[in-house]
């Protein structure tokens, strides 16, 4: 009787320092795909996905990078304690591919990842800031205009939420935030209005949130404990439809694939777990990927199949770890 071997990544990259943020990116002026890699030492590295080689690397900050993401020809990078920087990326410029356009002091002492949300040509930045705050700004050219600051402790004055730990868009006007005290809040971010709150004590301190609109909307929550909790939002309230217990405590990152209903989880036990999300109430386990040697705390998905290189025609999942490696997977693609 033979034992089935665990799958290996299609590619792996070495960042030489713990990986804190990942994002796939394509510019307006190039058909190439790139992978943005943020590190705990404040370095942003950009890899060409056609050959999986380093295109350029820049020192953004002295502290770790919280998140990085690209839009059009711009790259947005927020670092712990040091704020947001915006770069113009020109892949054809071999000597100076990244030019700093602007920087803004929006400091966050925690580990929450922000993100970009685009609609009707507008770029909205969701930036973790002081304590429990999520600051929302519009970006245009080199400038940002504050829209709202979603502050849980100003809405609920007699309650302590602790640090903002996770945030994610649910629907066009709705964003989910998760906190150190194991609660989530659903906001209408355009109106700075709380729609509902929900405690998820099974997760402990919330570390990551994923959302799905297919037959939902659904919200998946995980954190310092060993539970993954799936919530359904209907009639203005959340209902728990599934709790799944894994072997070891600590889930650093969650993500849903854009092409197929698969939930991917990165664990503090260095493993990547895949679940079918076709039937969210079942959350059927698909695979456990045991490549990394330390906690997996960042993840990204290509929005479409790559067009060149050894992963051509495949939707890629990138996972980053404290071990300084980035694994690239094409399973179920």
Short mmCIF file of C-alpha atoms in Angstrom, two decimals:
data_model
loop_
_atom_site.label_atom_id
_atom_site.label_comp_id
_atom_site.label_asym_id
_atom_site.label_seq_id
_atom_site.Cartn_x
_atom_site.Cartn_y
_atom_site.Cartn_z
CA UNK A 1 0.00 0.00 0.00
CA UNK A 2 1.45 3.35 -1.04
CA UNK A 3 0.90 6.68 0.69
CA UNK A 4 -0.19 9.55 -1.52
CA UNK A 5 2.48 12.23 -1.54
CA UNK A 6 1.56 15.76 -0.48
CA UNK A 7 1.50 18.18 -3.43
CA UNK A 8 4.35 20.60 -3.95
CA UNK A 9 4.07 24.21 -5.06
CA UNK A 10 4.46 25.01 -8.75
CA UNK A 11 7.08 27.61 -7.81
CA UNK A 12 8.59 28.97 -4.63
CA UNK A 13 10.43 32.23 -4.04
CA UNK A 14 12.79 33.25 -1.25
CA UNK A 15 12.28 36.70 0.27
CA UNK A 16 15.03 36.29 2.95
CA UNK A 17 12.81 37.86 5.65
CA UNK A 18 9.31 37.09 7.00
CA UNK A 19 6.59 37.78 4.42
CA UNK A 20 3.78 40.02 5.68
CA UNK A 21 1.84 40.93 2.53
CA UNK A 22 1.20 39.64 -1.00
CA UNK A 23 -0.75 40.92 -4.01
CA UNK A 24 -0.93 40.07 -7.71
CA UNK A 25 -0.83 43.15 -9.91
CA UNK A 26 -1.08 44.15 -13.57
CA UNK A 27 -0.42 47.70 -14.73
CA UNK A 28 -2.46 49.65 -17.29
CA UNK A 29 0.54 49.96 -19.60
CA UNK A 30 1.75 46.35 -19.52
CA UNK A 31 0.27 42.92 -20.16
CA UNK A 32 2.68 41.33 -17.68
CA UNK A 33 1.60 39.93 -14.33
CA UNK A 34 3.56 40.87 -11.22
CA UNK A 35 3.58 39.70 -7.61
CA UNK A 36 4.06 42.30 -4.87
CA UNK A 37 5.78 41.01 -1.73
CA UNK A 38 5.93 43.01 1.51
CA UNK A 39 8.27 41.99 4.32
CA UNK A 40 8.67 42.44 8.07
CA UNK A 41 11.78 44.58 7.50
CA UNK A 42 9.92 47.13 5.34
CA UNK A 43 11.09 45.95 1.91
CA UNK A 44 8.74 45.78 -1.08
CA UNK A 45 9.83 43.28 -3.75
CA UNK A 46 8.20 42.97 -7.16
CA UNK A 47 8.44 39.69 -9.09
CA UNK A 48 7.76 39.13 -12.79
CA UNK A 49 5.31 36.20 -12.88
CA UNK A 50 6.32 35.14 -16.40
CA UNK A 51 9.76 34.02 -15.21
CA UNK A 52 9.32 34.29 -11.40
CA UNK A 53 12.34 36.53 -11.10
CA UNK A 54 12.81 39.66 -9.02
CA UNK A 55 12.03 42.79 -11.06
CA UNK A 56 12.94 45.34 -8.40
CA UNK A 57 13.11 45.83 -4.65
CA UNK A 58 12.76 49.04 -2.62
CA UNK A 59 13.08 49.95 1.03
CA UNK A 60 9.69 51.43 2.02
CA UNK A 61 10.03 51.70 5.80
CA UNK A 62 11.96 50.63 8.88
CA UNK A 63 8.99 48.73 10.27
CA UNK A 64 7.08 45.87 8.69
CA UNK A 65 4.72 46.30 5.75
CA UNK A 66 1.07 45.76 6.69
CA UNK A 67 -0.29 45.48 3.16
CA UNK A 68 0.48 46.33 -0.44
CA UNK A 69 -1.75 46.46 -3.47
CA UNK A 70 -1.69 47.83 -7.00
CA UNK A 71 -4.20 49.81 -9.04
CA UNK A 72 -3.62 51.05 -12.60
CA UNK A 73 0.07 52.09 -12.54
CA UNK A 74 0.19 52.83 -8.81
CA UNK A 75 1.29 50.69 -5.88
CA UNK A 76 -0.01 51.47 -2.38
CA UNK A 77 1.99 50.34 0.65
CA UNK A 78 1.08 50.87 4.32
CA UNK A 79 3.66 50.13 7.02
CA UNK A 80 3.29 49.68 10.75
CA UNK A 81 3.66 52.98 12.64
CA UNK A 82 4.87 54.79 9.51
CA UNK A 83 1.85 55.38 7.27
CA UNK A 84 1.02 55.04 3.58
CA UNK A 85 3.29 55.49 0.56
CA UNK A 86 2.23 55.59 -3.08
CA UNK A 87 4.55 54.58 -5.92
CA UNK A 88 4.27 54.81 -9.68
CA UNK A 89 5.39 51.53 -11.23
CA UNK A 90 6.98 51.57 -14.70
CA UNK A 91 8.09 48.01 -15.54
CA UNK A 92 9.89 49.10 -18.73
CA UNK A 93 12.17 51.37 -16.72
CA UNK A 94 15.01 49.06 -15.76
CA UNK A 95 16.89 51.53 -13.56
CA UNK A 96 14.04 53.13 -11.59
CA UNK A 97 10.88 51.07 -11.93
CA UNK A 98 9.29 52.50 -8.74
CA UNK A 99 8.97 56.24 -8.27
CA UNK A 100 7.56 57.55 -4.98
CA UNK A 101 4.59 59.83 -5.66
CA UNK A 102 3.29 60.64 -2.20
CA UNK A 103 3.25 59.65 1.46
CA UNK A 104 0.62 60.14 4.15
CA UNK A 105 0.96 59.65 7.88
CA UNK A 106 -1.86 57.25 8.75
CA UNK A 107 -0.30 55.14 11.46
CA UNK A 108 -1.46 51.75 12.72
CA UNK A 109 0.23 49.99 15.62
CA UNK A 110 -1.42 46.62 15.01
CA UNK A 111 -1.34 44.07 12.19
CA UNK A 112 -4.60 44.77 10.34
CA UNK A 113 -4.34 44.72 6.55
CA UNK A 114 -6.00 47.48 4.56
CA UNK A 115 -7.14 47.27 0.96
CA UNK A 116 -8.29 49.13 -2.16
CA UNK A 117 -11.89 49.21 -3.34
CA UNK A 118 -12.64 50.60 -6.79
CA UNK A 119 -15.99 51.69 -8.22
CA UNK A 120 -16.90 53.89 -11.19
CA UNK A 121 -13.26 54.80 -11.68
CA UNK A 122 -12.81 55.93 -8.07
CA UNK A 123 -10.10 54.49 -5.84
CA UNK A 124 -11.13 54.14 -2.19
CA UNK A 125 -8.41 53.31 0.34
CA UNK A 126 -9.39 51.43 3.52
CA UNK A 127 -6.59 52.15 5.97
CA UNK A 128 -6.27 50.78 9.50
CA UNK A 129 -5.34 53.66 11.79
CA UNK A 130 -5.30 54.44 15.53
CA UNK A 131 -6.60 51.67 17.78
CA UNK A 132 -9.99 50.46 16.55
CA UNK A 133 -10.30 52.93 13.65
CA UNK A 134 -10.59 52.18 9.95
CA UNK A 135 -9.96 55.34 7.91
CA UNK A 136 -11.46 55.59 4.43
CA UNK A 137 -9.99 57.97 1.85
CA UNK A 138 -10.44 58.71 -1.84
CA UNK A 139 -7.24 58.74 -3.88
CA UNK A 140 -6.87 60.95 -6.95
CA UNK A 141 -3.61 61.78 -8.67
CA UNK A 142 -1.20 62.43 -5.77
CA UNK A 143 -3.77 63.33 -3.16
CA UNK A 144 -6.11 61.64 -0.71
CA UNK A 145 -9.37 63.03 0.61
CA UNK A 146 -10.69 61.59 3.91
CA UNK A 147 -14.25 60.26 3.67
CA UNK A 148 -14.94 58.68 7.08
CA UNK A 149 -13.21 57.14 10.07
CA UNK A 150 -15.08 54.05 11.26
CA UNK A 151 -14.44 54.03 15.00
CA UNK A 152 -16.14 51.26 16.96
CA UNK A 153 -15.37 52.78 20.36
CA UNK A 154 -16.91 56.13 19.43
CA UNK A 155 -20.11 54.37 18.36
CA UNK A 156 -20.23 52.18 21.49
CA UNK A 157 -18.78 54.43 24.18
CA UNK A 158 -19.13 51.95 27.06
CA UNK A 159 -17.46 49.08 25.25
CA UNK A 160 -13.83 48.19 24.58
CA UNK A 161 -13.17 46.53 21.23
CA UNK A 162 -9.38 46.64 21.38
CA UNK A 163 -7.27 46.92 18.24
CA UNK A 164 -8.74 46.61 14.77
CA UNK A 165 -7.48 43.27 13.46
CA UNK A 166 -9.18 42.63 10.09
CA UNK A 167 -11.39 44.31 7.50
CA UNK A 168 -13.12 43.25 4.28
CA UNK A 169 -15.69 44.55 1.81
CA UNK A 170 -18.98 42.65 1.92
CA UNK A 171 -21.18 44.46 -0.61
CA UNK A 172 -20.79 47.77 -2.44
CA UNK A 173 -21.57 50.03 0.54
CA UNK A 174 -20.75 47.54 3.30
CA UNK A 175 -17.51 46.69 5.05
CA UNK A 176 -16.86 44.16 7.84
CA UNK A 177 -14.38 44.92 10.61
CA UNK A 178 -13.05 42.46 13.20
CA UNK A 179 -11.49 43.26 16.57
CA UNK A 180 -9.28 42.03 19.36
CA UNK A 181 -12.36 41.39 21.54
CA UNK A 182 -13.69 38.74 19.07
CA UNK A 183 -16.50 40.89 17.65
CA UNK A 184 -17.29 41.89 14.11
CA UNK A 185 -19.16 45.01 12.96
CA UNK A 186 -20.95 45.48 9.66
CA UNK A 187 -20.85 49.13 8.52
CA UNK A 188 -22.37 51.19 5.78
CA UNK A 189 -19.01 52.82 5.11
CA UNK A 190 -20.39 55.58 2.91
CA UNK A 191 -22.61 56.82 5.77
CA UNK A 192 -20.36 55.88 8.73
CA UNK A 193 -23.29 53.88 10.07
CA UNK A 194 -23.26 50.63 12.08
CA UNK A 195 -25.66 48.09 10.56
CA UNK A 196 -25.13 45.27 13.06
CA UNK A 197 -22.58 43.67 15.39
CA UNK A 198 -21.93 40.01 16.15
CA UNK A 199 -19.66 38.24 18.67
CA UNK A 200 -17.50 35.34 17.43
CA UNK A 201 -15.86 34.14 20.67
CA UNK A 202 -15.07 30.76 19.09
CA UNK A 203 -12.31 32.46 17.10
CA UNK A 204 -10.62 34.32 19.95
CA UNK A 205 -8.86 37.46 18.77
CA UNK A 206 -9.95 37.83 15.15
CA UNK A 207 -7.06 37.62 12.69
CA UNK A 208 -8.73 37.38 9.28
CA UNK A 209 -12.07 37.76 7.48
CA UNK A 210 -13.21 36.54 4.06
CA UNK A 211 -16.51 37.27 2.31
CA UNK A 212 -18.61 35.70 -0.45
CA UNK A 213 -21.72 36.97 -2.23
CA UNK A 214 -22.57 33.67 -3.95
CA UNK A 215 -25.95 32.57 -2.56
CA UNK A 216 -25.13 34.66 0.51
CA UNK A 217 -23.70 36.92 1.51
CA UNK A 218 -21.40 34.86 3.71
CA UNK A 219 -18.67 35.97 6.10
CA UNK A 220 -15.89 33.61 7.19
CA UNK A 221 -14.02 34.47 10.39
CA UNK A 222 -10.91 32.95 11.98
CA UNK A 223 -8.39 33.96 14.61
CA UNK A 224 -6.16 32.90 17.45
CA UNK A 225 -8.23 29.81 18.31
CA UNK A 226 -8.67 26.64 16.23
CA UNK A 227 -12.14 27.38 14.82
CA UNK A 228 -13.26 28.61 11.40
CA UNK A 229 -16.74 30.13 11.64
CA UNK A 230 -19.03 30.65 8.65
CA UNK A 231 -21.80 33.24 9.04
CA UNK A 232 -24.71 34.01 6.73
CA UNK A 233 -26.09 37.53 6.63
CA UNK A 234 -29.81 37.84 5.99
CA UNK A 235 -32.65 39.97 7.33
CA UNK A 236 -30.11 42.38 8.83
CA UNK A 237 -28.50 39.80 11.11
CA UNK A 238 -25.76 37.17 11.16
CA UNK A 239 -26.40 33.47 11.71
CA UNK A 240 -23.72 30.84 12.34
CA UNK A 241 -24.14 28.08 9.74
CA UNK A 242 -20.86 26.20 10.25
CA UNK A 243 -18.05 25.84 12.78
CA UNK A 244 -15.04 23.84 11.70
CA UNK A 245 -12.33 22.84 14.14
CA UNK A 246 -8.76 22.35 12.95
CA UNK A 247 -5.99 20.50 14.79
CA UNK A 248 -3.85 23.45 15.90
CA UNK A 249 -4.80 26.92 17.11
CA UNK A 250 -4.08 30.05 15.12
CA UNK A 251 -5.25 31.01 11.62
CA UNK A 252 -3.37 34.02 10.31
CA UNK A 253 -5.08 34.50 6.96
CA UNK A 254 -8.20 33.46 5.03
CA UNK A 255 -9.00 33.86 1.35
CA UNK A 256 -11.61 32.79 -1.21
CA UNK A 257 -10.49 31.98 -4.72
CA UNK A 258 -11.97 34.25 -7.44
CA UNK A 259 -12.43 31.41 -9.97
CA UNK A 260 -13.73 28.44 -7.98
CA UNK A 261 -15.47 28.10 -4.59
CA UNK A 262 -12.41 27.18 -2.53
CA UNK A 263 -11.53 28.67 0.87
CA UNK A 264 -7.80 28.78 1.64
CA UNK A 265 -6.49 29.19 5.20
CA UNK A 266 -2.96 29.90 6.36
CA UNK A 267 -2.14 28.58 9.83
CA UNK A 268 0.27 29.40 12.60
CA UNK A 269 1.18 25.70 12.43
CA UNK A 270 2.76 26.52 9.00
CA UNK A 271 0.10 24.57 7.06
CA UNK A 272 -2.20 25.75 4.28
CA UNK A 273 -5.68 24.23 4.36
CA UNK A 274 -8.12 24.11 1.46
CA UNK A 275 -11.88 23.71 1.84
CA UNK A 276 -14.68 23.48 -0.68
CA UNK A 277 -17.02 26.46 -0.34
CA UNK A 278 -19.58 25.11 -2.82
CA UNK A 279 -21.78 24.27 0.15
CA UNK A 280 -20.70 26.68 2.92
CA UNK A 281 -22.68 24.80 5.56
CA UNK A 282 -20.45 21.75 4.96
CA UNK A 283 -17.00 23.33 4.45
CA UNK A 284 -15.60 20.08 3.10
CA UNK A 285 -11.80 19.70 3.58
CA UNK A 286 -9.91 19.25 0.30
CA UNK A 287 -6.20 19.32 1.11
CA UNK A 288 -3.53 20.22 3.66
CA UNK A 289 -0.38 21.70 2.13
CA UNK A 290 2.70 21.20 4.29
CA UNK A 291 5.47 23.18 2.56
CA UNK A 292 6.35 26.02 4.93
CA UNK A 293 8.27 25.70 8.19
CA UNK A 294 6.76 28.71 10.04
CA UNK A 295 3.41 30.52 10.29
CA UNK A 296 1.61 31.40 7.06
CA UNK A 297 0.29 34.96 7.46
CA UNK A 298 -0.28 36.35 3.97
CA UNK A 299 -2.05 35.17 0.84
CA UNK A 300 -3.03 36.42 -2.61
CA UNK A 301 -4.89 35.10 -5.66
CA UNK A 302 -4.39 36.04 -9.28
CA UNK A 303 -7.62 37.62 -10.51
CA UNK A 304 -7.35 35.69 -13.77
CA UNK A 305 -5.17 32.93 -15.23
CA UNK A 306 -1.58 33.98 -15.86
CA UNK A 307 -0.81 34.51 -19.52
CA UNK A 308 2.86 33.53 -19.74
CA UNK A 309 5.44 31.33 -18.07
CA UNK A 310 5.22 27.95 -16.39
CA UNK A 311 1.89 28.84 -14.75
CA UNK A 312 0.32 29.96 -18.03
CA UNK A 313 -3.43 29.40 -18.10
CA UNK A 314 -3.55 28.77 -14.35
CA UNK A 315 -5.12 30.80 -11.53
CA UNK A 316 -2.40 31.07 -8.92
CA UNK A 317 -2.50 31.17 -5.13
CA UNK A 318 0.49 32.75 -3.41
CA UNK A 319 1.17 32.12 0.28
CA UNK A 320 3.77 33.95 2.37
CA UNK A 321 5.33 32.75 5.59
CA UNK A 322 7.53 33.84 8.47
CA UNK A 323 10.09 31.41 7.05
CA UNK A 324 10.84 33.97 4.31
CA UNK A 325 9.40 31.87 1.48
CA UNK A 326 6.50 32.46 -0.92
CA UNK A 327 4.84 29.33 -2.32
CA UNK A 328 2.89 29.52 -5.61
CA UNK A 329 0.12 26.93 -6.04
CA UNK A 330 -2.06 25.98 -9.04
CA UNK A 331 -4.19 23.25 -7.43
CA UNK A 332 -7.78 22.89 -8.72
CA UNK A 333 -7.02 25.41 -11.46
#
